[in-house]
XYZ file of C-alpha atoms in Angstrom:
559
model
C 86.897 127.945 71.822
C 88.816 127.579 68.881
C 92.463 125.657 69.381
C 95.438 126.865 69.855
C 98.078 126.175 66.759
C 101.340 127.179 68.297
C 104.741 126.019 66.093
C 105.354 121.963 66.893
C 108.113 120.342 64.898
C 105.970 119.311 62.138
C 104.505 123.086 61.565
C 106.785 124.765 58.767
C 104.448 127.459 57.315
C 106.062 130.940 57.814
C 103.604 133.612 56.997
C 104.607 136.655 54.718
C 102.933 139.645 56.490
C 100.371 141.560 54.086
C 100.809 144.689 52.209
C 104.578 144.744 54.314
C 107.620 146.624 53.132
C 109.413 143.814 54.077
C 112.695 143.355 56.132
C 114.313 146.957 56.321
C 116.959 148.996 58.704
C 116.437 152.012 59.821
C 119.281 154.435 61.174
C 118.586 157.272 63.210
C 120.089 157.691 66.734
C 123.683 158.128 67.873
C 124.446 156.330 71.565
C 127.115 158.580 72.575
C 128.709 155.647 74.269
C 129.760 152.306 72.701
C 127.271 149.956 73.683
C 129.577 146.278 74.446
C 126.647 145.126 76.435
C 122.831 145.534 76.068
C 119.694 144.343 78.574
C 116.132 144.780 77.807
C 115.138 146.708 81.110
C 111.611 147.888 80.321
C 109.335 147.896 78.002
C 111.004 151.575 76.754
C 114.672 151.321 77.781
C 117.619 149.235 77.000
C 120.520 149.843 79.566
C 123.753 149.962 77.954
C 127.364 149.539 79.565
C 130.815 150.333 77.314
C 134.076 150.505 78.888
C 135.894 153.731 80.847
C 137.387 155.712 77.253
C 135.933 158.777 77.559
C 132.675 158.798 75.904
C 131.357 161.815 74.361
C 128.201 161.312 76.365
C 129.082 163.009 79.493
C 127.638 163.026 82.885
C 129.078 164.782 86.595
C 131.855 166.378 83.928
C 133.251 163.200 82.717
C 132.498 160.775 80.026
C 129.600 158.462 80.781
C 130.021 154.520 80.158
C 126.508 153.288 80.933
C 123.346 154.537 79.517
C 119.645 154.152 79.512
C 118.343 153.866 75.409
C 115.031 155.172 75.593
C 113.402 153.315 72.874
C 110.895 155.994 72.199
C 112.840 158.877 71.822
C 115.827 157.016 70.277
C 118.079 158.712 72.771
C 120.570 157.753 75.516
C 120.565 159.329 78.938
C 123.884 158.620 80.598
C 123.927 156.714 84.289
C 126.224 156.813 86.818
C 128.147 153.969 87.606
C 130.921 153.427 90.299
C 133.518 150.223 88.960
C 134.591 149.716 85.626
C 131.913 147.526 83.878
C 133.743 146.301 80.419
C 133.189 142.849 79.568
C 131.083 141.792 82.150
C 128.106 139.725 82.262
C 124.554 139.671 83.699
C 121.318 139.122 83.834
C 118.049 139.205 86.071
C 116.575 137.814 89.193
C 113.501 136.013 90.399
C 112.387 138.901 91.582
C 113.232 141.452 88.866
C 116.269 143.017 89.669
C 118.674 143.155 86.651
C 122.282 142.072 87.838
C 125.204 142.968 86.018
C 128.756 141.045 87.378
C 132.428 141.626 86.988
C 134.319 143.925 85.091
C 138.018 145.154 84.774
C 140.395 147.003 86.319
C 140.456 150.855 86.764
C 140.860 152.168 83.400
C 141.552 155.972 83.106
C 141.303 157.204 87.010
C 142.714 161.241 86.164
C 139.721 161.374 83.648
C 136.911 159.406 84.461
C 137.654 157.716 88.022
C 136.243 154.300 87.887
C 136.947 151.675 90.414
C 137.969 148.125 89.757
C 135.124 146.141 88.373
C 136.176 142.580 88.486
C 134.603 141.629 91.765
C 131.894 144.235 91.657
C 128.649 142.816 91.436
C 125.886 146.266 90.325
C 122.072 145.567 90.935
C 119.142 147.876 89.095
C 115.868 147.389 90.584
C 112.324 147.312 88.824
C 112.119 151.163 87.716
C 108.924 152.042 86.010
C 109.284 155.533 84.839
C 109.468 155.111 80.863
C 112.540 157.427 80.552
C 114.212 156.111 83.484
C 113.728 159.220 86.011
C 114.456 157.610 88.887
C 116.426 154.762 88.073
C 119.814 154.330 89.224
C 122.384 151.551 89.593
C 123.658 150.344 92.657
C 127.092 149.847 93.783
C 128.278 148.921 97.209
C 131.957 146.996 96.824
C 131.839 146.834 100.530
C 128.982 144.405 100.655
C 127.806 143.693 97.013
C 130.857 141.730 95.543
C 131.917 138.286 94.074
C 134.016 135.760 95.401
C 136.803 136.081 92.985
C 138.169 138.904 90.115
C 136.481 137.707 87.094
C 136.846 139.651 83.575
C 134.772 137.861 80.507
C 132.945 135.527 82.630
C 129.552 134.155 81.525
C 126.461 134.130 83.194
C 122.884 132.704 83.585
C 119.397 132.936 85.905
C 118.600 129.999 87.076
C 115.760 127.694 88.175
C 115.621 129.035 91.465
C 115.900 132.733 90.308
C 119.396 133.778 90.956
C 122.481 134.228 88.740
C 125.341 131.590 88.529
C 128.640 133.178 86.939
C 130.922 131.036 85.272
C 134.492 131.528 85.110
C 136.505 134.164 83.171
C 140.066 135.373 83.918
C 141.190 137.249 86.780
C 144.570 139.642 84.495
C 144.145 141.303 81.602
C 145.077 139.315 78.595
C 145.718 140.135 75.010
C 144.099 136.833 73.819
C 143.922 133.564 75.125
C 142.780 132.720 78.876
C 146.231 132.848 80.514
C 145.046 133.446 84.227
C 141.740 131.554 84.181
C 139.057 131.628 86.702
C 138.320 127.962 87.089
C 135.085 127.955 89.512
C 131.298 128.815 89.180
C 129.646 131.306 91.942
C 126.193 132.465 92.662
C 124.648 136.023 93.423
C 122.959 135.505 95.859
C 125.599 133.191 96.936
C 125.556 129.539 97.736
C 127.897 127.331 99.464
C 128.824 130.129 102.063
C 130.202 131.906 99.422
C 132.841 130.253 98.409
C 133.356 128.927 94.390
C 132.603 125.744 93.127
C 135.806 124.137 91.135
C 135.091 123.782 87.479
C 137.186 121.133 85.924
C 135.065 121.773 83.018
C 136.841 125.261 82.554
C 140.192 123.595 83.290
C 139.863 121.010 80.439
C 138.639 123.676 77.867
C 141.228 126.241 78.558
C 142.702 128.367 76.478
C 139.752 129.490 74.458
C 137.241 129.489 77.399
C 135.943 132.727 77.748
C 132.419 133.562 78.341
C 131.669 130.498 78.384
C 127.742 129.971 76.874
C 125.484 128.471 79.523
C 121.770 127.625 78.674
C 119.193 126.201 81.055
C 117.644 123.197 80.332
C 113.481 122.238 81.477
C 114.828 120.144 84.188
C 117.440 122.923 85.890
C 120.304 121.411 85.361
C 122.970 123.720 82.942
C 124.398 122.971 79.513
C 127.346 124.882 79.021
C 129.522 125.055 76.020
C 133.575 126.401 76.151
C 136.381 125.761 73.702
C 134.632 122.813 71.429
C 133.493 120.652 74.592
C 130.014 120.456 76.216
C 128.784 119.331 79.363
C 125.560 118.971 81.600
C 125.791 120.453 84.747
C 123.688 119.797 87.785
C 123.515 122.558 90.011
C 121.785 120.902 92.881
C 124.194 118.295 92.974
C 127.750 119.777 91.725
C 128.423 116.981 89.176
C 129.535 117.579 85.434
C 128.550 115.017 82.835
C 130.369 115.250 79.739
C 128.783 115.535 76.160
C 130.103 114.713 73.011
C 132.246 117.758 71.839
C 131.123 119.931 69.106
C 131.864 118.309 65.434
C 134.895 119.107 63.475
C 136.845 120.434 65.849
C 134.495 123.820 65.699
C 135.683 125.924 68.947
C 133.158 128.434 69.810
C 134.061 130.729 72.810
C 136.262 133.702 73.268
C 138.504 134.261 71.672
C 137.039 132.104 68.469
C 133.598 133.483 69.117
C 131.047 131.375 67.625
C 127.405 131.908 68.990
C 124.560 129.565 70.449
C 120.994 129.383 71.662
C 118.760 127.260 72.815
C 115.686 126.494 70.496
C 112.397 127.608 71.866
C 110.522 124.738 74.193
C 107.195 123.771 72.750
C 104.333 122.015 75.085
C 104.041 119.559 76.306
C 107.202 117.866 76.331
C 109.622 121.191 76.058
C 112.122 118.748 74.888
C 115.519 120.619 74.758
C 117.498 121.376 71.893
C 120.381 123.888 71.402
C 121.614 125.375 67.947
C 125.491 126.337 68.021
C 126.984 128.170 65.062
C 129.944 129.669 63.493
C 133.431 130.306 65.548
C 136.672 128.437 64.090
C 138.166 125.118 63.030
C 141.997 126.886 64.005
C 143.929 125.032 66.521
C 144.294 126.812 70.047
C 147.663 126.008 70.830
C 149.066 128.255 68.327
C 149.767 131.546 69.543
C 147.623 134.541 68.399
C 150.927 135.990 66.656
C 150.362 132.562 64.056
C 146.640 133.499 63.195
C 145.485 135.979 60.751
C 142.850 138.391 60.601
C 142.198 136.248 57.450
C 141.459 133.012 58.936
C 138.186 131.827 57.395
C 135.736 131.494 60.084
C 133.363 128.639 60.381
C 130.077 128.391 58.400
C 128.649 125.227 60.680
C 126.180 124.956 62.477
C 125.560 122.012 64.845
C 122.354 120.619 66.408
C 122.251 118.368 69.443
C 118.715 117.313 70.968
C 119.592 117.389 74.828
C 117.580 113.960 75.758
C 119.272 110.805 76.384
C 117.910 109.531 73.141
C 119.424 112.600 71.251
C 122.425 112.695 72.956
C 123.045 109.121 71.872
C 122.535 110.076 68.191
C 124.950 112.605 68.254
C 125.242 116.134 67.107
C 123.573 116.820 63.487
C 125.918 119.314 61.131
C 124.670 121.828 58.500
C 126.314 124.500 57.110
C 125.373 128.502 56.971
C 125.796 130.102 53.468
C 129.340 131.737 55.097
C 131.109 131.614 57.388
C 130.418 133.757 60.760
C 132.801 135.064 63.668
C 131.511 137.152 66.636
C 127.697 136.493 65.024
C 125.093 136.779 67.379
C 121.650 134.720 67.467
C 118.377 136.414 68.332
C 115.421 134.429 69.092
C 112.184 136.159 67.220
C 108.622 135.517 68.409
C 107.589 133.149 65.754
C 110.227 130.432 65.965
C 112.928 131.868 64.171
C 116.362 132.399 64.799
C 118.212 135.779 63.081
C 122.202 135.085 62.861
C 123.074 138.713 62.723
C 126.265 141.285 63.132
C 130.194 140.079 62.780
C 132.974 139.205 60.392
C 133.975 136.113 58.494
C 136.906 136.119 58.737
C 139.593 136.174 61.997
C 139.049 136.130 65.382
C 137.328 138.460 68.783
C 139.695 140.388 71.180
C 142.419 143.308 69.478
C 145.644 143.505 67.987
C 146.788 140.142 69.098
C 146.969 138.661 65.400
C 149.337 138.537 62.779
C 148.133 141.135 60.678
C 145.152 142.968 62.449
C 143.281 145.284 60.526
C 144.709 148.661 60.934
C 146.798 147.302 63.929
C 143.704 146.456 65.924
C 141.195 144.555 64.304
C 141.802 140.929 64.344
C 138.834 140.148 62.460
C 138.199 141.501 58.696
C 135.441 141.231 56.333
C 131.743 142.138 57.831
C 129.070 139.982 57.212
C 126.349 143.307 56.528
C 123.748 140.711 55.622
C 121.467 138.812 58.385
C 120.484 135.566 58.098
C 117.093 134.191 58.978
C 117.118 130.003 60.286
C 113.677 127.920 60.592
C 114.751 125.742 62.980
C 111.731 123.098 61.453
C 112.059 123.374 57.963
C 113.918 120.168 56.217
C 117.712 120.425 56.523
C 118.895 121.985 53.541
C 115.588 125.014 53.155
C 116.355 126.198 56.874
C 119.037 129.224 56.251
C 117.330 132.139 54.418
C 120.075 134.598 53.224
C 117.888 136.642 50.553
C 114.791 138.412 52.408
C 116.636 140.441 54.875
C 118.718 143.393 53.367
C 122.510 144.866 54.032
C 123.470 146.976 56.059
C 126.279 149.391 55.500
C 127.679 149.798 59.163
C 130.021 146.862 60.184
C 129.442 145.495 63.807
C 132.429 143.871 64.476
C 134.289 143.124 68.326
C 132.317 145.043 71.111
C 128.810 144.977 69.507
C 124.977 144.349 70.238
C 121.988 143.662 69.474
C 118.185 142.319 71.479
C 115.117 142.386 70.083
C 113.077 144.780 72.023
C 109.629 144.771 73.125
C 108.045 146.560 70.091
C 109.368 143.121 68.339
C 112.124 144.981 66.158
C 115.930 144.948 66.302
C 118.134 147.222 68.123
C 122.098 146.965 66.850
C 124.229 149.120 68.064
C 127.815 149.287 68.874
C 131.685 148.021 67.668
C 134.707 148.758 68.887
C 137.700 146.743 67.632
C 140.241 148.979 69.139
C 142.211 149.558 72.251
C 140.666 152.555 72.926
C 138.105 155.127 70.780
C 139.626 155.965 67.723
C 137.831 157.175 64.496
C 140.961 156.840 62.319
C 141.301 153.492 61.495
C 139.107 151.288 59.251
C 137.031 149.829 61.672
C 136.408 152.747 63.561
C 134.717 153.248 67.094
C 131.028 153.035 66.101
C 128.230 155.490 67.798
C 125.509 155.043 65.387
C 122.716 152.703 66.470
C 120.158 151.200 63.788
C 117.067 149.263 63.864
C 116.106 146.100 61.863
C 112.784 146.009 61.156
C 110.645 142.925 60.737
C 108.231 142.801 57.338
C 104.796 143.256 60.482
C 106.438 146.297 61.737
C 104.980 148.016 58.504
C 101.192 146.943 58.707
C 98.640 146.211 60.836
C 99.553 144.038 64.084
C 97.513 142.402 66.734
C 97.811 143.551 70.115
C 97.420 141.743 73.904
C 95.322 143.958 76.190
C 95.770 144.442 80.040
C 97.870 141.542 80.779
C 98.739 140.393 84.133
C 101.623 142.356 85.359
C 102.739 139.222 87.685
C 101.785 135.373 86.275
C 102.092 132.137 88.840
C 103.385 129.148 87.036
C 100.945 126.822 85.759
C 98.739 129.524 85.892
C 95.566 130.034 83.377
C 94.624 133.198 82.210
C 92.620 135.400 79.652
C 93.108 138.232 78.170
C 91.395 140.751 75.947
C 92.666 140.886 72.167
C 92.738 142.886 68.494
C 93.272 141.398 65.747
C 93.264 143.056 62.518
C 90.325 142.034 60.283
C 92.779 140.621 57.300
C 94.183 138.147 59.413
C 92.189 135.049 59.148
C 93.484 133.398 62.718
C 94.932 130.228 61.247
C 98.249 130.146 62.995
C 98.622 131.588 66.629
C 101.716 131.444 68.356
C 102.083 133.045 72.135
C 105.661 133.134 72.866
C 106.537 134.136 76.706
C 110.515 135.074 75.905
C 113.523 136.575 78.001
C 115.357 139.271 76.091
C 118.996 138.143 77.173
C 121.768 140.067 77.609
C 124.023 141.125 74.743
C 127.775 140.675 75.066
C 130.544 139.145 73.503
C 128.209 137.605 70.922
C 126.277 135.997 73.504
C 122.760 136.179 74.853
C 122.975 135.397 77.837
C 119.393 133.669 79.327
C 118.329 133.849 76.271
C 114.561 131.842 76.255
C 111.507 131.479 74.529
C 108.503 129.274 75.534
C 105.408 128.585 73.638
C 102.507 128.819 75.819
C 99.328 126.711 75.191
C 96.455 128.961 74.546
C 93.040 129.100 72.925
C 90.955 131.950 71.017
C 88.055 132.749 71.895
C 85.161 132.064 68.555
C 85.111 136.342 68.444
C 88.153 136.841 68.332
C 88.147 139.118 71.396
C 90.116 137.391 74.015
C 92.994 134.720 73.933
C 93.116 131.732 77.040
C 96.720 131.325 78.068
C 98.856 128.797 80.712
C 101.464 129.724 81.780
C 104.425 127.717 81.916
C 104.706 125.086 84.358
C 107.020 125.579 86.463
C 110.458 127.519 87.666
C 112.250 125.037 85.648
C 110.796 125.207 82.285
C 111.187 129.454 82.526
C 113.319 130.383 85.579
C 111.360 132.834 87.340
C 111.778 136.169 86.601
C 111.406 139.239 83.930
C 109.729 138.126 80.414
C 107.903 139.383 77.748
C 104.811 137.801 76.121
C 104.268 138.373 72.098
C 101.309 137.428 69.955
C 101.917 135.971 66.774
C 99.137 135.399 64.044
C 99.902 134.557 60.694
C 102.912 135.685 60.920
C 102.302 139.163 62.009
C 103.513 139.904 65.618
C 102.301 141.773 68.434
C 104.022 144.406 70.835
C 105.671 142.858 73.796
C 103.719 142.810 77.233
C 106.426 143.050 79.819
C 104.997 140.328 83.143
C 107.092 138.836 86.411
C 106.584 135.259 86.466
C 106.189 133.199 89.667
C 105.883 134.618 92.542
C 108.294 137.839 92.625
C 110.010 136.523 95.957
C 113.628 136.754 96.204
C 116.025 133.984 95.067
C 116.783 131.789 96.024
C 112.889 130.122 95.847
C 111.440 126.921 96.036
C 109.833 125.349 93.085
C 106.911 126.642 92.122
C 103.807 124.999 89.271
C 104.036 121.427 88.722
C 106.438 118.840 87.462
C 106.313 118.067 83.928
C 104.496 114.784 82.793
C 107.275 112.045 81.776
């Protein structure tokens, strides 16, 4: 067997794919809704969710506000949904079942009667028809619901495969937090149901909202809200405190900066999260003393999540500009894109001094993506030349996911009270793709993978590989697509997985990851890397499909 030579810290070749038209977006497709949050479902359809404003894609005579995007067709098919689902969060389950929590209140009940969505908690289970025949949504607000009203919360699966929620507001506000949601709940619930104070969300308050949660190889939580960080140990309710994010740098609604957590390498999976952009402004001015011409922030700060890096502190670099409402996309090999929003002002609508148009409070798209090596020397790691513009600006109320072909899907942008194609940033219905250089040659593929993995679990599995790759860097990334929203990715992950090639080049030898802790057990997809050219996603369950909340599963990791 040959070894495997997935990314480690010290690896900093990045592979230009061969014969490639390089970085490139492609616009094609209309949504017919506007998309404010985005989940990977299947390996052909993205489910979408917008806000009750009368969509022109219509469905039982009204307009539509959730679709399926078939990724092969490049067309939406409009769902039916009960409660009103804008700017809520989710995720999925140990056992598959995508979860999408929260909401607001009932919109526009003569046109398109919607219920309120705050409490509602809507469940899609594992569908496999490719254009989502079938597949419906499920609403039941006499038995499916959350503890408390909660609009803009954040969310997260956990290690023992359900979804914690994390604050939010419970009124409609213009701006800031003003009638916080100051607890954490679970679906399926713990404690008897009842919420878990937060005095986390208390001390961060006003600029609070979807707060960005990541989980760490060990289970615990590190959540980020306002400039402040914590740890958070679900098992035992306590909060330790972090040191706060440099510079005063706030990062969460409404001063949307964006975060991830860098992908875990074997053995050690030592953690280490990557939070960019948002704004230096002070959050005890009110929104009527900021200006849609605010610069935003262009740094980006680093903080290894061991006691050993915690102790050293944060490390600050700086993005060639400044970034508001930016989103972060983990790509198979390593990389991190830094994609979509403005640079200057702030997230939410018509709450600043001099919003664009009346509405916008942020101004001046950033059209160009920006690539980040998270290994390369401080100083080479921002690439702002190889990836082109685009010409659509995706602004408040936009996503993006990569999706399991291993391209880009952007769609969305809404910075308005309602549709309205008048103004400068107007309601935005086209989708695009952004197309990595491999998408354009020859790519390596995984055959007949394992539709359900255990953790810990070894495995092999038939490859192609194209004859002008020579095999000298393989990467096999086991990731979790997120879910888009309020430039956010919520669960965001990507593992390495040890593996080895077989001396034909035929097959690959994978483990799996270790345990619940190092991937919390659920929905993933697995991509092949070599050289730099990446394959298709194959979509897997891992563990052991039961319902959450499960035991641990695999083994502990060596100390």
């Amino acid at each position: 067997m040959l070894p495997f030579l997935y990314l480690l810290a010290t690896s900093l070749v990045v592979f230009a794919a061969p014969s490639s038209v390089g970085w490139h977006f492609i616009q094609n497709a209309t949504t017919g809704i506007v998309p404010l949050e985005a989940i990977v479902v299947s390996p052909t359809l993205i489910l979408l969710f917008d806000r009750v404003e009368n969509d022109p894609l219509q469905i039982n005579g009204a307009g539509a506000w959730g679709a399926f995007w078939n990724l092969e067709t490049n067309k939406p098919t409009p769902i039916s949904l009960i409660s009103n689902s804008f700017c809520a969060s989710g995720g999925f389950l140990s056992n598959g079942t995508m979860v999408s929590v929260a909401g607001n209140d009932v919109e526009s009940p003569e046109t398109e009667p919607d219920m309120d969505g705050r409490m509602m908690i809507r469940l899609l289970e594992p569908c496999d028809d490719p254009n989502g025949v079938g597949c419906r949504i499920i609403e039941d607000p006499n038995k499916l619901r959350l503890a408390e009203t909660r609009w803009y919360p954040g969310s997260l699966r956990i290690f023992d495969g359900s979804l914690m929620v994390i604050g939010g507001m419970h009124e409609t506000s213009l701006f800031y937090n003003t009638d916080p949601v100051n607890s954490y709940e679970f679906f399926p619930p713990k404690d008897d149901g009842k919420p878990r104070p937060a005095p986390f969300l208390e001390r961060t308050l006003r600029v609070n909202l979807f707060p960005r949660a990541l989980a760490l190889p060990d289970g615990k939580v590190f959540m980020i809200a306002n400039n402040q960080t914590i740890i958070y140990d679900v098992e035992t309710n306590v909060e330790t405190r972090l040191p706060d994010i440099p510079n005063g740098v706030r990062v969460t609604n409404p001063f949307d900066g964006t975060a991830t957590l860098l992908p875990l390498c074997p053995p050690l999976y030592v953690p280490e999260v990557l939070v960019c952009g948002g704004s230096n402004s002070s959050d005890s001015l009110p929104s009527e003393q900021l200006s849609s011409q605010d610069p935003a922030s262009d740094q980006c700060s680093r903080l290894v999540l061991t006691p050993e890096g915690i102790k050293r502190g944060w490390t600050v670099e700086h993005m060639p500009i400044g970034r508001m409402m930016s989103e972060m996309v983990l790509m198979p090999d390593g990389r991190v894109l830094i994609i979509s929003g403005g640079a200057t002002g702030y997230a939410a609508v018509g709450s600043v001094a001099d919003a664009i148009s009346g509405n916008s409070n942020a101004d001046h798209p950033v059209f160009r993506p920006l690539l980040y090596t998270p290994n390369a020397p401080i100083g080479q790691r921002f690439d702002d030349k190889s990836i082109p513009e685009t010409d659509i600006p995706r602004l408040y109320h936009s996503v993006v996911t990569l999706t399991p072909h291993g391209n880009i899907f952007i769609a969305g942008s809404n910075p308005n009270a309602n549709l309205n194609f008048t103004v400068h940033f107007r309601s935005e219905f086209r989708a695009e793709y952004l197309n990595p250089p491999y998408m354009t040659v020859a790519r390596p593929s995984l055959r007949n993978v394992p539709k359900s993995i255990p953790f810990n679990h070894t495995f092999t599995v038939p490859i192609d590989i194209p004859t002008n790759l020579k095999g000298r860097d393989i990467q096999v990334a086991l990731m979790d697509l997120g879910f888009s929203s309020h430039a956010f990715h919520a669960s965001s992950r990507l593992v390495f997985m040890q593996a080895d090639l077989a001396h034909n080049r035929k097959s690959i030898t994978i483990v799996g990851p270790p345990n619940n802790r190092v991937y919390p057990p659920g929905p993933g997809f697995i991509f092949l890397t070599i050289d730099g050219v990446t394959s298709e996603g194959a979509h897997v369950l891992i563990g052991n499909g039961a319902s959450p909340p499960v035991e641990d599963q695999g083994v502990p990791l060596s100390i």
